[in-house]
Amino acid sequence: MPDTIDALFGFIFAGAAVWALVPATEALAVRIGAMDIPNERSLHEVPTPKLGGLAVLVAVLIGGSIFLPWDQETRSILAGAIVITAVGVIDDLVDLPAGVKLLGQTAAAIIPVASGVTVDNFTLPFLGRVDPGSVQLIDPPLIGAIDLGQVLTVFGIVAVANVINLIDGVDGLAAGVCLISAGALTVIALSLDRNAAGVLAAVTAGASLGFLRHGFPPASSFMGDTGSNLLGYLMAVITVQGALKTNAVVALFFPLAILAVPILDTSFVVAKRVKYGRPIYRADTEHFHHRMARIGFSQRRTIAYLYGWTLILAGLALALRFVPYTDNHGNFDPFWTVVMAACLIAAAVASFRLLAALEILKLLKVRNRQWRRRLGLAQFPEAPFEPEVEEGVLRELDTGTFSVVDPGTGEFTAVDPDTGELEAVEREDGDGVSPPPPPEQPARARDTRGS
């Protein structure tokens, strides 16, 4: 059985291995044409090799073979890692259709689940034990019984692989988020005596750190779908083995908190695509990092904010694990309960402020005040909202495109979310408009005081 020192050695080994191997993957990518060419969605400016995930795979395979118990579960996890990496390599080379890519991810997820890496039961606060593994769905010949727990686990692995894949749009973002998340899961898994999962998490964290040497902006290499799919797959497997397969009452909340940033990012993007009737698999420019770019953030500032947010939520997960606010029998310690409440409030406030800054929380009154100032109505606080004000606010909030004044022309312009270029804000008749003149100030009543 591996222990804490194995986790430390696995972390160091994986970090050093990836650091050393990424230049070889760059040379391979250049040779076979696996280059990420900048386009309208890109935040980088030069063609960049995108097979860095192969270095992560090699480090995980060797590190897992050395530091993990060589049993059926380990072999199945590593086999699934090979399959999902192969899917990523093909996607980086020929841009697979969404359905084919999903099929490959599902095949990779089935491999460990068929060998016992599955959530048979977990505990929910106030509800007690939940046993999806006891619900048999079908029993096909040759394959054997398939239960609800297995199906949900496959779905979860594929979902996490995709949320990590979808945030990989800024140099170093996916690797940094996985470094923080895997580090937190290492501590949690080891504390729950899930040592094999803790070592795998440490290897994943080390591999992510090693890649950041080459992937931090300005990046010399991208991990591509090759690496982001692999890291997402590993994060999901670690979550199943290290947290969900325990009797901890808050086990389900550990991964939800630690992976909240990529989960929220994907949720908002998918919701917007559904709202406007676009295919959920079609790429767009509505991710957190695209929104930050539109409001003027550099790549380094973008990842600093998202790293910070991930750190706060990972800290919340660690607080849930280690702050002794309850004795697990319904008795709460007053002091530690206040500490836990403070952690929850801090995480909630940080999340709210960032979501508000990105205009994801639609603060209509705030934008209304800004538009009133722009139209010269700010000095009339009691005046009713002008229709043009309300129209402008709703248009901005609905489209995610926010108006500014072009210093060259003095006219209202907007940043096109697809091209990043300034364009005139148009009325329904198609004519560009300049800010309307402020309304005439109403005549004051004659002051009769003292008469």
Short mmCIF file of C-alpha atoms in Angstrom, two decimals:
data_model
loop_
_atom_site.label_atom_id
_atom_site.label_comp_id
_atom_site.label_asym_id
_atom_site.label_seq_id
_atom_site.Cartn_x
_atom_site.Cartn_y
_atom_site.Cartn_z
CA MET A 1 0.00 0.00 0.00
CA PRO A 2 1.52 3.37 -1.02
CA ASP A 3 1.93 6.06 1.61
CA THR A 4 2.58 9.77 1.92
CA ILE A 5 6.24 9.55 0.92
CA ASP A 6 5.21 7.81 -2.31
CA ALA A 7 2.94 10.76 -3.07
CA LEU A 8 5.85 13.16 -2.58
CA PHE A 9 8.19 11.14 -4.78
CA GLY A 10 5.47 10.71 -7.41
CA PHE A 11 4.90 14.47 -7.49
CA ILE A 12 8.61 15.21 -7.93
CA PHE A 13 9.10 12.50 -10.55
CA ALA A 14 6.11 13.52 -12.67
CA GLY A 15 7.05 17.20 -12.56
CA ALA A 16 10.64 16.54 -13.62
CA ALA A 17 9.60 14.06 -16.33
CA VAL A 18 7.11 16.39 -17.99
CA TRP A 19 9.49 19.33 -17.75
CA ALA A 20 12.14 17.28 -19.59
CA LEU A 21 9.84 15.66 -22.17
CA VAL A 22 7.79 18.62 -23.45
CA PRO A 23 10.57 19.83 -25.82
CA ALA A 24 10.46 16.41 -27.51
CA THR A 25 6.68 16.71 -27.98
CA GLU A 26 7.18 20.20 -29.44
CA ALA A 27 9.59 18.82 -32.02
CA LEU A 28 7.16 16.01 -32.86
CA ALA A 29 4.23 18.44 -33.23
CA VAL A 30 6.22 20.68 -35.58
CA ARG A 31 7.27 17.69 -37.65
CA ILE A 32 3.77 16.24 -38.14
CA GLY A 33 1.95 19.58 -38.35
CA ALA A 34 0.11 19.46 -35.01
CA MET A 35 0.17 23.25 -34.63
CA ASP A 36 -2.43 25.53 -33.10
CA ILE A 37 -2.89 28.29 -35.68
CA PRO A 38 -4.37 31.53 -34.25
CA ASN A 39 -7.98 32.25 -35.24
CA GLU A 40 -10.78 34.60 -34.20
CA ARG A 41 -11.27 32.74 -30.89
CA SER A 42 -7.58 32.47 -30.02
CA LEU A 43 -5.82 34.53 -27.40
CA HIS A 44 -2.34 33.60 -28.70
CA GLU A 45 -0.73 35.25 -31.73
CA VAL A 46 1.76 32.73 -33.18
CA PRO A 47 1.41 29.07 -34.28
CA THR A 48 2.17 26.86 -31.27
CA PRO A 49 2.83 23.09 -30.96
CA LYS A 50 -0.07 21.32 -29.25
CA LEU A 51 0.95 17.78 -28.29
CA GLY A 52 2.37 18.61 -24.85
CA GLY A 53 -0.15 16.23 -23.31
CA LEU A 54 1.95 13.30 -24.54
CA ALA A 55 4.61 14.24 -21.99
CA VAL A 56 1.93 14.19 -19.28
CA LEU A 57 0.84 10.71 -20.38
CA VAL A 58 4.38 9.30 -20.27
CA ALA A 59 4.94 10.74 -16.79
CA VAL A 60 1.62 9.34 -15.52
CA LEU A 61 2.26 5.88 -17.00
CA ILE A 62 5.76 5.58 -15.57
CA GLY A 63 4.89 7.26 -12.26
CA GLY A 64 1.77 5.11 -11.85
CA SER A 65 3.74 1.96 -12.58
CA ILE A 66 6.36 2.84 -9.96
CA PHE A 67 4.36 4.39 -7.13
CA LEU A 68 0.90 2.76 -7.36
CA PRO A 69 -0.01 -0.83 -6.46
CA TRP A 70 0.11 -2.89 -9.67
CA ASP A 71 -3.43 -4.24 -9.40
CA GLN A 72 -6.40 -4.42 -11.76
CA GLU A 73 -7.66 -0.95 -10.89
CA THR A 74 -4.30 0.69 -11.56
CA ARG A 75 -3.88 -1.14 -14.86
CA SER A 76 -7.40 -0.17 -15.96
CA ILE A 77 -6.88 3.50 -15.02
CA LEU A 78 -3.64 3.67 -17.01
CA ALA A 79 -5.24 1.85 -19.95
CA GLY A 80 -8.09 4.37 -19.96
CA ALA A 81 -5.50 7.16 -19.87
CA ILE A 82 -3.86 5.77 -23.01
CA VAL A 83 -7.21 5.56 -24.84
CA ILE A 84 -8.36 9.08 -23.98
CA THR A 85 -4.94 10.49 -24.89
CA ALA A 86 -5.12 8.73 -28.25
CA VAL A 87 -8.51 10.34 -28.86
CA GLY A 88 -6.98 13.72 -28.00
CA VAL A 89 -4.03 13.22 -30.34
CA ILE A 90 -6.33 12.38 -33.25
CA ASP A 91 -8.53 15.39 -32.41
CA ASP A 92 -5.48 17.67 -32.36
CA LEU A 93 -4.47 16.38 -35.79
CA VAL A 94 -7.77 16.16 -37.71
CA ASP A 95 -10.43 17.90 -35.54
CA LEU A 96 -12.77 15.00 -34.79
CA PRO A 97 -16.56 15.46 -35.01
CA ALA A 98 -18.09 16.02 -31.57
CA GLY A 99 -19.96 12.69 -31.61
CA VAL A 100 -16.87 10.66 -32.46
CA LYS A 101 -14.85 12.44 -29.78
CA LEU A 102 -17.57 11.78 -27.21
CA LEU A 103 -17.65 8.10 -28.17
CA GLY A 104 -13.90 7.84 -27.66
CA GLN A 105 -14.09 9.56 -24.27
CA THR A 106 -16.87 7.20 -23.22
CA ALA A 107 -14.85 4.15 -24.28
CA ALA A 108 -11.92 5.40 -22.18
CA ALA A 109 -14.18 5.95 -19.15
CA ILE A 110 -15.71 2.47 -19.39
CA ILE A 111 -12.30 0.78 -18.97
CA PRO A 112 -11.69 1.74 -15.31
CA VAL A 113 -15.40 1.54 -14.43
CA ALA A 114 -15.52 -2.06 -15.64
CA SER A 115 -12.64 -2.83 -13.26
CA GLY A 116 -14.30 -1.44 -10.17
CA VAL A 117 -13.52 2.28 -10.31
CA THR A 118 -17.13 3.21 -9.67
CA VAL A 119 -19.33 4.97 -7.15
CA ASP A 120 -21.46 2.26 -5.54
CA ASN A 121 -22.65 4.47 -2.68
CA PHE A 122 -22.09 7.84 -1.05
CA THR A 123 -23.49 9.86 1.83
CA LEU A 124 -25.57 13.02 1.54
CA PRO A 125 -26.14 15.37 4.49
CA PHE A 126 -29.63 14.98 6.00
CA LEU A 127 -30.44 12.18 3.54
CA GLY A 128 -27.94 9.54 4.60
CA ARG A 129 -26.56 6.78 2.45
CA VAL A 130 -27.38 6.67 -1.27
CA ASP A 131 -26.74 3.38 -3.14
CA PRO A 132 -26.79 3.81 -6.94
CA GLY A 133 -24.77 0.61 -7.22
CA SER A 134 -27.73 -1.39 -5.94
CA VAL A 135 -29.97 -0.27 -8.84
CA GLN A 136 -29.49 -2.74 -11.68
CA LEU A 137 -30.40 -1.31 -15.09
CA ILE A 138 -29.72 -4.05 -17.62
CA ASP A 139 -28.06 -7.47 -17.71
CA PRO A 140 -26.86 -8.08 -21.28
CA PRO A 141 -25.24 -11.43 -22.16
CA LEU A 142 -21.42 -11.61 -22.19
CA ILE A 143 -21.12 -8.20 -20.50
CA GLY A 144 -22.95 -8.83 -17.24
CA ALA A 145 -25.13 -6.62 -15.06
CA ILE A 146 -24.83 -2.87 -15.44
CA ASP A 147 -25.98 -0.78 -12.49
CA LEU A 148 -26.84 2.90 -12.05
CA GLY A 149 -23.61 3.60 -10.18
CA GLN A 150 -21.52 2.45 -13.15
CA VAL A 151 -23.52 4.53 -15.62
CA LEU A 152 -23.28 7.64 -13.44
CA THR A 153 -19.54 7.13 -13.00
CA VAL A 154 -18.96 6.89 -16.76
CA PHE A 155 -21.07 10.02 -17.25
CA GLY A 156 -19.10 11.84 -14.54
CA ILE A 157 -15.69 10.91 -15.98
CA VAL A 158 -16.71 12.08 -19.45
CA ALA A 159 -18.21 15.28 -18.03
CA VAL A 160 -15.09 16.22 -16.06
CA ALA A 161 -12.84 15.43 -19.05
CA ASN A 162 -14.90 17.88 -21.09
CA VAL A 163 -15.05 20.69 -18.51
CA ILE A 164 -11.25 20.63 -18.22
CA ASN A 165 -10.97 20.50 -22.00
CA LEU A 166 -13.28 23.49 -22.39
CA ILE A 167 -11.34 25.80 -20.05
CA ASP A 168 -8.09 25.14 -21.91
CA GLY A 169 -8.26 28.38 -23.87
CA VAL A 170 -5.54 30.46 -22.19
CA ASP A 171 -1.86 29.57 -21.83
CA GLY A 172 -1.44 27.58 -18.60
CA LEU A 173 -5.06 27.76 -17.43
CA ALA A 174 -6.02 24.06 -17.52
CA ALA A 175 -2.63 22.95 -16.15
CA GLY A 176 -2.76 25.49 -13.31
CA VAL A 177 -6.33 24.66 -12.33
CA CYS A 178 -5.47 20.94 -12.34
CA LEU A 179 -2.32 21.59 -10.28
CA ILE A 180 -4.36 23.32 -7.59
CA SER A 181 -7.25 20.86 -7.74
CA ALA A 182 -5.08 17.75 -7.77
CA GLY A 183 -3.00 19.13 -4.91
CA ALA A 184 -6.11 19.62 -2.78
CA LEU A 185 -7.39 16.15 -3.69
CA THR A 186 -4.01 14.67 -2.72
CA VAL A 187 -4.35 16.03 0.80
CA ILE A 188 -8.00 14.99 1.11
CA ALA A 189 -7.48 11.47 -0.26
CA LEU A 190 -4.48 10.79 1.97
CA SER A 191 -6.37 12.07 5.01
CA LEU A 192 -9.21 9.64 4.21
CA ASP A 193 -6.72 6.74 3.90
CA ARG A 194 -7.32 6.52 0.16
CA ASN A 195 -3.59 6.34 -0.43
CA ALA A 196 -3.58 5.04 -4.00
CA ALA A 197 -5.87 7.88 -5.09
CA GLY A 198 -3.71 10.34 -3.16
CA VAL A 199 -0.56 9.18 -4.95
CA LEU A 200 -2.28 9.36 -8.36
CA ALA A 201 -3.43 12.88 -7.49
CA ALA A 202 0.12 13.84 -6.53
CA VAL A 203 1.46 12.46 -9.82
CA THR A 204 -1.20 14.44 -11.70
CA ALA A 205 -0.34 17.62 -9.77
CA GLY A 206 3.37 17.13 -10.49
CA ALA A 207 2.73 16.56 -14.19
CA SER A 208 0.62 19.74 -14.33
CA LEU A 209 3.37 21.73 -12.62
CA GLY A 210 6.01 20.34 -14.97
CA PHE A 211 3.97 21.37 -17.98
CA LEU A 212 3.54 24.92 -16.67
CA ARG A 213 7.27 25.46 -17.25
CA HIS A 214 6.42 25.43 -20.97
CA GLY A 215 2.72 26.34 -20.91
CA PHE A 216 2.73 29.50 -18.79
CA PRO A 217 2.20 32.62 -20.93
CA PRO A 218 3.80 33.23 -23.30
CA ALA A 219 3.59 29.48 -23.91
CA SER A 220 6.08 27.59 -26.07
CA SER A 221 3.79 24.54 -26.12
CA PHE A 222 0.11 23.71 -25.65
CA MET A 223 -1.07 20.46 -24.11
CA GLY A 224 -3.92 20.43 -26.64
CA ASP A 225 -6.89 18.12 -26.39
CA THR A 226 -4.25 15.44 -25.88
CA GLY A 227 -3.45 16.80 -22.43
CA SER A 228 -6.67 18.50 -21.35
CA ASN A 229 -8.75 15.36 -21.94
CA LEU A 230 -6.16 13.30 -20.06
CA LEU A 231 -6.02 15.67 -17.08
CA GLY A 232 -9.81 15.82 -16.91
CA TYR A 233 -10.02 12.02 -17.01
CA LEU A 234 -7.43 11.71 -14.22
CA MET A 235 -9.18 14.33 -12.08
CA ALA A 236 -12.45 12.40 -12.39
CA VAL A 237 -10.87 9.04 -11.54
CA ILE A 238 -9.08 10.56 -8.55
CA THR A 239 -12.36 12.06 -7.35
CA VAL A 240 -14.11 8.68 -7.53
CA GLN A 241 -11.31 6.79 -5.81
CA GLY A 242 -10.21 9.44 -3.34
CA ALA A 243 -13.40 11.12 -2.15
CA LEU A 244 -16.65 9.64 -3.38
CA LYS A 245 -15.81 6.06 -2.37
CA THR A 246 -15.72 7.04 1.30
CA ASN A 247 -18.27 7.48 4.05
CA ALA A 248 -17.42 11.15 4.61
CA VAL A 249 -20.66 13.11 4.89
CA VAL A 250 -19.35 15.96 2.72
CA ALA A 251 -17.54 13.70 0.24
CA LEU A 252 -19.73 14.86 -2.65
CA PHE A 253 -18.92 18.51 -1.92
CA PHE A 254 -15.13 18.08 -2.14
CA PRO A 255 -14.98 17.72 -5.95
CA LEU A 256 -17.82 20.19 -6.48
CA ALA A 257 -15.89 22.87 -4.62
CA ILE A 258 -12.44 22.00 -5.99
CA LEU A 259 -13.63 21.82 -9.61
CA ALA A 260 -16.19 24.63 -9.30
CA VAL A 261 -14.38 27.03 -11.65
CA PRO A 262 -14.33 24.76 -14.73
CA ILE A 263 -17.80 23.43 -13.86
CA LEU A 264 -19.26 26.96 -13.64
CA ASP A 265 -17.48 28.05 -16.80
CA THR A 266 -18.89 25.13 -18.79
CA SER A 267 -22.35 25.51 -17.25
CA PHE A 268 -22.66 29.19 -18.23
CA VAL A 269 -21.36 28.55 -21.73
CA VAL A 270 -23.69 25.60 -22.34
CA ALA A 271 -26.66 27.51 -20.91
CA LYS A 272 -26.04 30.42 -23.27
CA ARG A 273 -25.71 28.12 -26.27
CA VAL A 274 -28.99 26.42 -25.36
CA LYS A 275 -30.67 29.80 -24.84
CA TYR A 276 -29.78 30.95 -28.35
CA GLY A 277 -30.43 27.60 -30.00
CA ARG A 278 -26.80 26.92 -30.86
CA PRO A 279 -25.29 23.41 -30.71
CA ILE A 280 -23.70 22.91 -27.30
CA TYR A 281 -20.55 21.48 -28.92
CA ARG A 282 -19.96 24.51 -31.19
CA ALA A 283 -17.07 26.67 -29.98
CA ASP A 284 -17.71 30.32 -29.16
CA THR A 285 -16.17 33.20 -27.21
CA GLU A 286 -18.26 33.14 -24.03
CA HIS A 287 -15.86 31.37 -21.66
CA PHE A 288 -14.57 33.20 -18.59
CA HIS A 289 -11.19 33.83 -20.26
CA HIS A 290 -12.85 35.31 -23.37
CA ARG A 291 -14.95 37.64 -21.21
CA MET A 292 -11.84 38.73 -19.33
CA ALA A 293 -10.04 39.42 -22.60
CA ARG A 294 -12.96 41.60 -23.75
CA ILE A 295 -12.77 43.76 -20.64
CA GLY A 296 -9.03 44.26 -21.14
CA PHE A 297 -7.35 41.56 -19.03
CA SER A 298 -3.99 40.24 -20.19
CA GLN A 299 -3.48 36.48 -20.29
CA ARG A 300 -1.43 36.57 -17.10
CA ARG A 301 -4.01 38.65 -15.28
CA THR A 302 -6.75 36.31 -16.48
CA ILE A 303 -5.07 33.18 -15.18
CA ALA A 304 -4.09 34.97 -11.95
CA TYR A 305 -7.77 35.69 -11.24
CA LEU A 306 -8.88 32.17 -12.16
CA TYR A 307 -6.02 30.56 -10.21
CA GLY A 308 -6.96 32.70 -7.23
CA TRP A 309 -10.61 31.73 -7.47
CA THR A 310 -9.67 28.05 -7.72
CA LEU A 311 -7.36 28.39 -4.70
CA ILE A 312 -10.15 29.94 -2.63
CA LEU A 313 -12.57 27.14 -3.49
CA ALA A 314 -9.92 24.46 -2.94
CA GLY A 315 -9.25 26.06 0.45
CA LEU A 316 -12.97 25.79 1.18
CA ALA A 317 -12.88 22.07 0.39
CA LEU A 318 -9.91 21.62 2.71
CA ALA A 319 -11.73 23.56 5.43
CA LEU A 320 -14.75 21.27 5.03
CA ARG A 321 -12.42 18.32 5.57
CA PHE A 322 -10.28 19.57 8.44
CA VAL A 323 -12.17 22.26 10.39
CA PRO A 324 -13.77 20.37 13.33
CA TYR A 325 -17.09 22.23 13.26
CA THR A 326 -19.11 19.08 14.04
CA ASP A 327 -18.61 15.71 15.67
CA ASN A 328 -20.57 13.99 12.85
CA HIS A 329 -23.42 13.30 15.27
CA GLY A 330 -25.28 16.55 14.77
CA ASN A 331 -23.40 18.45 17.52
CA PHE A 332 -21.73 21.67 16.36
CA ASP A 333 -18.80 23.41 18.04
CA PRO A 334 -19.70 27.15 18.25
CA PHE A 335 -16.20 28.50 17.57
CA TRP A 336 -15.34 26.21 14.66
CA THR A 337 -18.82 26.63 13.20
CA VAL A 338 -18.17 30.39 13.02
CA VAL A 339 -14.80 29.71 11.37
CA MET A 340 -16.46 27.42 8.81
CA ALA A 341 -19.19 29.97 8.18
CA ALA A 342 -16.53 32.64 7.58
CA CYS A 343 -14.82 30.38 5.04
CA LEU A 344 -18.12 29.82 3.24
CA ILE A 345 -18.93 33.54 3.20
CA ALA A 346 -15.45 34.45 1.92
CA ALA A 347 -15.72 31.93 -0.92
CA ALA A 348 -19.25 33.10 -1.78
CA VAL A 349 -18.25 36.80 -1.79
CA ALA A 350 -15.18 36.15 -3.94
CA SER A 351 -17.26 34.13 -6.41
CA PHE A 352 -20.02 36.75 -6.51
CA ARG A 353 -17.62 39.61 -7.14
CA LEU A 354 -15.87 37.81 -9.98
CA LEU A 355 -19.11 36.70 -11.62
CA ALA A 356 -20.45 40.25 -11.34
CA ALA A 357 -17.26 41.68 -12.87
CA LEU A 358 -17.69 39.31 -15.81
CA GLU A 359 -21.33 40.43 -16.22
CA ILE A 360 -22.50 36.85 -15.70
CA LEU A 361 -24.63 37.98 -12.79
CA LYS A 362 -26.88 40.42 -14.61
CA LEU A 363 -26.92 43.47 -12.37
CA LEU A 364 -29.60 45.45 -14.21
CA LYS A 365 -29.69 48.38 -11.79
CA VAL A 366 -25.92 48.88 -11.97
CA ARG A 367 -25.91 48.93 -15.76
CA ASN A 368 -28.98 51.18 -15.74
CA ARG A 369 -27.11 53.76 -13.66
CA GLN A 370 -24.16 53.60 -16.07
CA TRP A 371 -26.41 54.12 -19.08
CA ARG A 372 -28.23 57.01 -17.36
CA ARG A 373 -24.89 58.75 -16.79
CA ARG A 374 -23.96 58.13 -20.41
CA LEU A 375 -27.24 59.68 -21.60
CA GLY A 376 -26.97 62.66 -19.29
CA LEU A 377 -29.84 61.57 -17.02
CA ALA A 378 -27.80 61.00 -13.87
CA GLN A 379 -28.74 64.40 -12.38
CA PHE A 380 -32.41 63.36 -12.33
CA PRO A 381 -32.44 60.45 -9.88
CA GLU A 382 -36.23 60.43 -9.65
CA ALA A 383 -36.86 60.52 -13.39
CA PRO A 384 -38.38 57.37 -14.85
CA PHE A 385 -36.15 55.09 -16.90
CA GLU A 386 -36.00 56.27 -20.48
CA PRO A 387 -36.88 53.53 -23.02
CA GLU A 388 -33.50 53.99 -24.69
CA VAL A 389 -31.76 53.35 -21.39
CA GLU A 390 -33.66 50.16 -20.75
CA GLU A 391 -33.19 48.99 -24.35
CA GLY A 392 -29.45 49.53 -24.19
CA VAL A 393 -29.07 47.75 -20.86
CA LEU A 394 -31.10 44.73 -21.92
CA ARG A 395 -29.24 44.50 -25.23
CA GLU A 396 -25.88 44.54 -23.47
CA LEU A 397 -26.87 41.96 -20.88
CA ASP A 398 -28.50 39.69 -23.43
CA THR A 399 -25.62 39.68 -25.92
CA GLY A 400 -22.64 40.07 -23.60
CA THR A 401 -21.41 42.97 -25.80
CA PHE A 402 -20.90 46.20 -23.87
CA SER A 403 -20.82 49.67 -25.36
CA VAL A 404 -17.92 52.09 -25.03
CA VAL A 405 -17.11 55.48 -26.54
CA ASP A 406 -14.62 55.34 -29.40
CA PRO A 407 -12.04 58.05 -28.58
CA GLY A 408 -11.37 58.58 -32.29
CA THR A 409 -14.95 59.39 -33.31
CA GLY A 410 -16.80 60.17 -30.10
CA GLU A 411 -19.50 57.69 -31.11
CA PHE A 412 -20.85 54.74 -29.17
CA THR A 413 -19.07 51.55 -30.20
CA ALA A 414 -19.18 47.97 -29.01
CA VAL A 415 -16.60 45.23 -28.83
CA ASP A 416 -17.66 42.43 -31.17
CA PRO A 417 -17.36 39.21 -29.10
CA ASP A 418 -16.36 37.20 -32.18
CA THR A 419 -13.72 39.47 -33.72
CA GLY A 420 -12.63 41.67 -30.81
CA GLU A 421 -13.04 44.73 -33.05
CA LEU A 422 -14.92 47.93 -32.33
CA GLU A 423 -18.16 48.40 -34.22
CA ALA A 424 -20.76 51.14 -34.14
CA VAL A 425 -23.79 50.58 -31.96
CA GLU A 426 -26.79 50.69 -34.29
CA ARG A 427 -30.43 51.58 -33.95
CA GLU A 428 -33.14 49.48 -35.55
CA ASP A 429 -32.90 51.61 -38.73
CA GLY A 430 -29.22 50.61 -39.03
CA ASP A 431 -27.77 54.11 -38.53
CA GLY A 432 -24.85 54.50 -36.19
CA VAL A 433 -25.58 56.81 -33.27
CA SER A 434 -23.66 59.15 -31.10
CA PRO A 435 -24.57 59.74 -27.48
CA PRO A 436 -27.80 61.74 -27.40
CA PRO A 437 -27.66 65.21 -25.90
CA PRO A 438 -28.70 65.50 -22.27
CA PRO A 439 -32.36 66.34 -21.81
CA GLU A 440 -33.36 69.90 -21.06
CA GLN A 441 -33.41 70.70 -17.39
CA PRO A 442 -36.94 71.47 -16.20
CA ALA A 443 -37.68 75.02 -15.06
CA ARG A 444 -37.33 75.52 -11.34
CA ALA A 445 -40.21 76.84 -9.26
CA ARG A 446 -39.66 80.36 -7.95
CA ASP A 447 -38.14 80.31 -4.48
CA THR A 448 -40.73 81.95 -2.19
CA ARG A 449 -38.91 81.39 1.07
CA GLY A 450 -38.65 84.56 3.18
CA SER A 451 -41.26 86.42 1.15
#
